[in-house]
XYZ file of C-alpha atoms in Angstrom:
232
model
C -61.833 169.168 -198.248
C -63.037 165.904 -197.185
C -65.060 163.434 -199.122
C -66.856 162.242 -196.087
C -67.658 165.858 -194.957
C -67.807 167.847 -198.225
C -69.041 171.216 -196.240
C -66.170 171.252 -193.848
C -63.297 173.097 -194.110
C -60.667 171.123 -191.582
C -58.270 173.841 -191.673
C -61.070 176.236 -189.773
C -60.980 174.709 -185.987
C -58.262 172.803 -183.774
C -58.267 169.108 -183.797
C -59.298 167.612 -180.846
C -58.111 164.368 -181.351
C -54.937 165.611 -179.489
C -57.234 166.125 -175.964
C -58.736 162.809 -176.422
C -56.708 160.373 -174.019
C -55.656 156.849 -175.507
C -57.896 155.403 -172.711
C -61.135 155.392 -175.307
C -63.095 157.568 -177.470
C -65.678 159.877 -176.323
C -69.088 157.474 -176.528
C -71.659 159.084 -178.168
C -75.478 158.126 -178.452
C -77.710 159.908 -180.609
C -81.486 159.507 -180.560
C -84.307 160.844 -183.025
C -87.817 161.405 -183.136
C -88.722 159.982 -186.048
C -89.696 156.680 -188.033
C -90.739 157.966 -191.158
C -88.491 156.908 -194.280
C -87.210 160.111 -195.081
C -87.290 161.466 -191.173
C -85.398 164.973 -191.189
C -84.514 164.502 -187.365
C -82.803 161.424 -188.461
C -80.920 162.573 -191.310
C -80.020 165.256 -188.747
C -78.148 163.148 -186.945
C -76.606 160.903 -189.363
C -75.040 164.232 -190.390
C -73.918 164.925 -186.516
C -72.732 161.161 -186.488
C -70.397 161.989 -188.919
C -69.099 164.987 -187.878
C -68.923 163.364 -184.228
C -66.456 160.591 -185.695
C -64.285 162.787 -187.573
C -63.431 164.725 -183.656
C -62.492 161.743 -182.573
C -65.862 160.442 -180.813
C -67.410 156.568 -181.315
C -71.201 156.709 -182.078
C -73.616 155.095 -181.937
C -77.675 155.952 -183.373
C -80.637 154.095 -181.496
C -83.293 153.244 -184.133
C -86.891 153.684 -182.439
C -88.852 152.274 -185.442
C -90.438 149.012 -182.713
C -89.673 150.409 -179.755
C -93.264 150.043 -177.980
C -95.382 152.893 -175.831
C -93.799 153.261 -172.679
C -95.069 150.470 -170.107
C -97.312 148.570 -173.066
C -94.905 145.629 -172.468
C -92.263 144.135 -169.935
C -88.732 145.927 -169.512
C -86.912 142.801 -170.894
C -88.561 143.837 -174.631
C -85.409 143.634 -176.820
C -85.977 146.903 -177.805
C -86.078 148.639 -174.764
C -82.895 146.367 -173.392
C -81.444 148.303 -176.108
C -82.197 151.349 -175.675
C -81.079 151.209 -171.779
C -78.119 149.095 -172.229
C -77.206 152.168 -174.760
C -77.666 154.866 -172.061
C -75.574 152.914 -169.629
C -72.940 152.456 -172.447
C -72.511 156.168 -173.496
C -70.872 159.211 -172.028
C -72.569 161.917 -173.895
C -75.626 162.185 -175.915
C -77.566 163.878 -178.716
C -81.370 164.445 -178.786
C -83.144 165.718 -182.009
C -86.683 165.768 -182.100
C -89.418 167.373 -185.086
C -91.402 169.704 -183.920
C -95.339 168.788 -183.625
C -97.764 170.594 -182.444
C -95.447 172.969 -181.164
C -93.468 170.227 -179.084
C -91.362 167.149 -179.251
C -92.537 164.205 -181.138
C -94.254 161.655 -179.319
C -91.690 158.958 -180.637
C -88.625 160.461 -178.912
C -90.773 161.468 -175.246
C -91.353 157.459 -175.414
C -87.588 156.863 -175.079
C -86.538 158.868 -172.713
C -90.071 157.541 -170.821
C -88.125 153.998 -170.910
C -85.438 155.092 -168.911
C -85.972 155.434 -165.230
C -83.685 157.619 -162.763
C -82.452 154.421 -161.739
C -81.535 150.853 -163.131
C -80.527 149.390 -160.261
C -77.660 150.646 -158.123
C -76.858 153.032 -161.404
C -78.315 156.147 -162.569
C -78.133 155.773 -166.394
C -78.053 159.518 -167.600
C -76.301 161.470 -164.522
C -73.695 163.243 -165.385
C -73.615 162.576 -169.045
C -72.962 165.788 -171.792
C -76.093 166.623 -173.594
C -76.821 168.341 -176.978
C -80.649 169.347 -177.591
C -81.433 169.653 -181.599
C -84.782 170.416 -183.187
C -86.159 170.508 -187.090
C -88.941 172.404 -187.997
C -91.433 171.712 -191.227
C -91.771 175.924 -190.975
C -90.161 178.616 -189.602
C -87.890 178.566 -186.804
C -88.715 177.878 -183.407
C -87.202 176.851 -179.997
C -90.150 175.328 -178.232
C -88.338 171.753 -178.358
C -84.601 172.238 -177.856
C -86.701 174.521 -174.619
C -87.694 171.355 -173.806
C -85.125 169.017 -174.467
C -83.064 171.135 -172.214
C -85.603 170.622 -168.837
C -85.891 167.263 -169.531
C -82.207 166.629 -169.779
C -81.898 168.635 -166.351
C -84.868 166.286 -165.074
C -82.492 163.527 -166.557
C -79.743 165.215 -163.984
C -77.141 165.315 -167.705
C -75.371 168.583 -168.246
C -76.675 169.518 -170.985
C -73.943 171.900 -173.422
C -74.666 175.946 -173.947
C -74.656 175.618 -178.043
C -77.683 173.868 -179.676
C -79.366 173.375 -182.897
C -82.775 174.567 -184.423
C -83.312 173.881 -188.501
C -86.432 175.698 -189.816
C -87.921 173.941 -193.203
C -85.621 171.345 -192.757
C -87.134 169.738 -196.089
C -84.890 172.690 -198.039
C -82.092 171.688 -195.922
C -80.962 168.253 -197.186
C -80.304 167.036 -200.459
C -81.621 164.056 -202.438
C -78.905 162.147 -201.009
C -79.823 162.709 -197.416
C -76.402 165.334 -197.129
C -76.844 168.433 -195.551
C -76.479 171.043 -197.399
C -73.798 174.387 -196.642
C -75.626 176.697 -194.874
C -75.148 178.900 -191.785
C -77.670 175.990 -189.967
C -74.674 173.608 -191.172
C -72.331 175.355 -189.880
C -73.913 175.877 -186.041
C -74.483 171.933 -185.902
C -70.360 171.485 -186.369
C -70.393 174.008 -183.678
C -72.790 172.076 -181.588
C -70.708 168.345 -182.070
C -67.562 170.090 -181.801
C -68.882 171.432 -178.251
C -70.571 168.351 -177.321
C -66.925 166.550 -177.712
C -65.092 169.069 -175.424
C -67.306 169.233 -172.964
C -67.607 165.607 -172.871
C -63.589 164.829 -173.072
C -63.489 167.802 -170.249
C -66.298 166.072 -167.658
C -66.237 162.146 -168.129
C -63.191 161.810 -165.471
C -64.953 164.142 -163.385
C -68.720 162.991 -163.109
C -68.248 161.121 -160.112
C -67.275 164.085 -158.269
C -69.275 166.492 -159.676
C -72.680 164.807 -159.183
C -71.762 163.487 -155.769
C -74.293 165.273 -153.231
C -74.850 166.161 -149.637
C -78.745 164.992 -149.842
C -77.695 161.457 -151.172
C -74.684 160.894 -148.630
C -76.815 161.761 -146.126
C -79.765 159.292 -146.948
C -77.240 156.569 -147.543
C -75.748 157.533 -144.332
C -79.308 156.948 -143.048
C -80.131 153.757 -144.560
C -76.872 152.274 -143.370
C -77.352 153.019 -139.800
C -81.103 151.351 -139.857
C -79.436 148.108 -141.428
C -76.744 148.585 -138.483
C -79.618 148.980 -135.720
C -82.141 146.659 -137.499
C -79.172 144.098 -136.826
C -78.330 144.590 -133.628
C -81.902 143.878 -132.406
């Protein structure tokens, strides 16, 4: 057993490192939805980051503390710029929110609301892979992961089939903030392994996969309009 991942038996799954190109490691951004001192969505994201690194990915976690409400400050605000830069940097993402009043938290939604569908000529989320997770204070629910899937589709991301929902999250982490061994932990391992696989499979094919007839038509019409305007 690894000291870094004491609840993981590395002999029970295939190594992903051999399938990752030498160009660079898969770049994964992780977002969580609570600024509490002991945030279980943050703890789950940190556990996921350890797994992703074990599978050969490069990870970054965005801390939402200090991020203003959407449109409450100019986009030049440092936290907004940090978030947008990480969005552009990433090839895949993990979204994890606590369930509050049967929905994702305002802290999490604010992060997504700072990301436009376009930054200049670049779509910051289109074609990226996405894994969704939630933590619950009580019994298990899938309200948040279902909402995150809708949100991911709206942001034009490839959301992987597997997902994680952790009920009574306060019982699933020890005092050090590490996730205890359980079927819920095993599911998190499954989700992170699947995310890395999908990211490796899709990252060199994004341009082909997201190429759309309607957008090519719009671009062609704009080009024709500019040419006609110049000839007048």
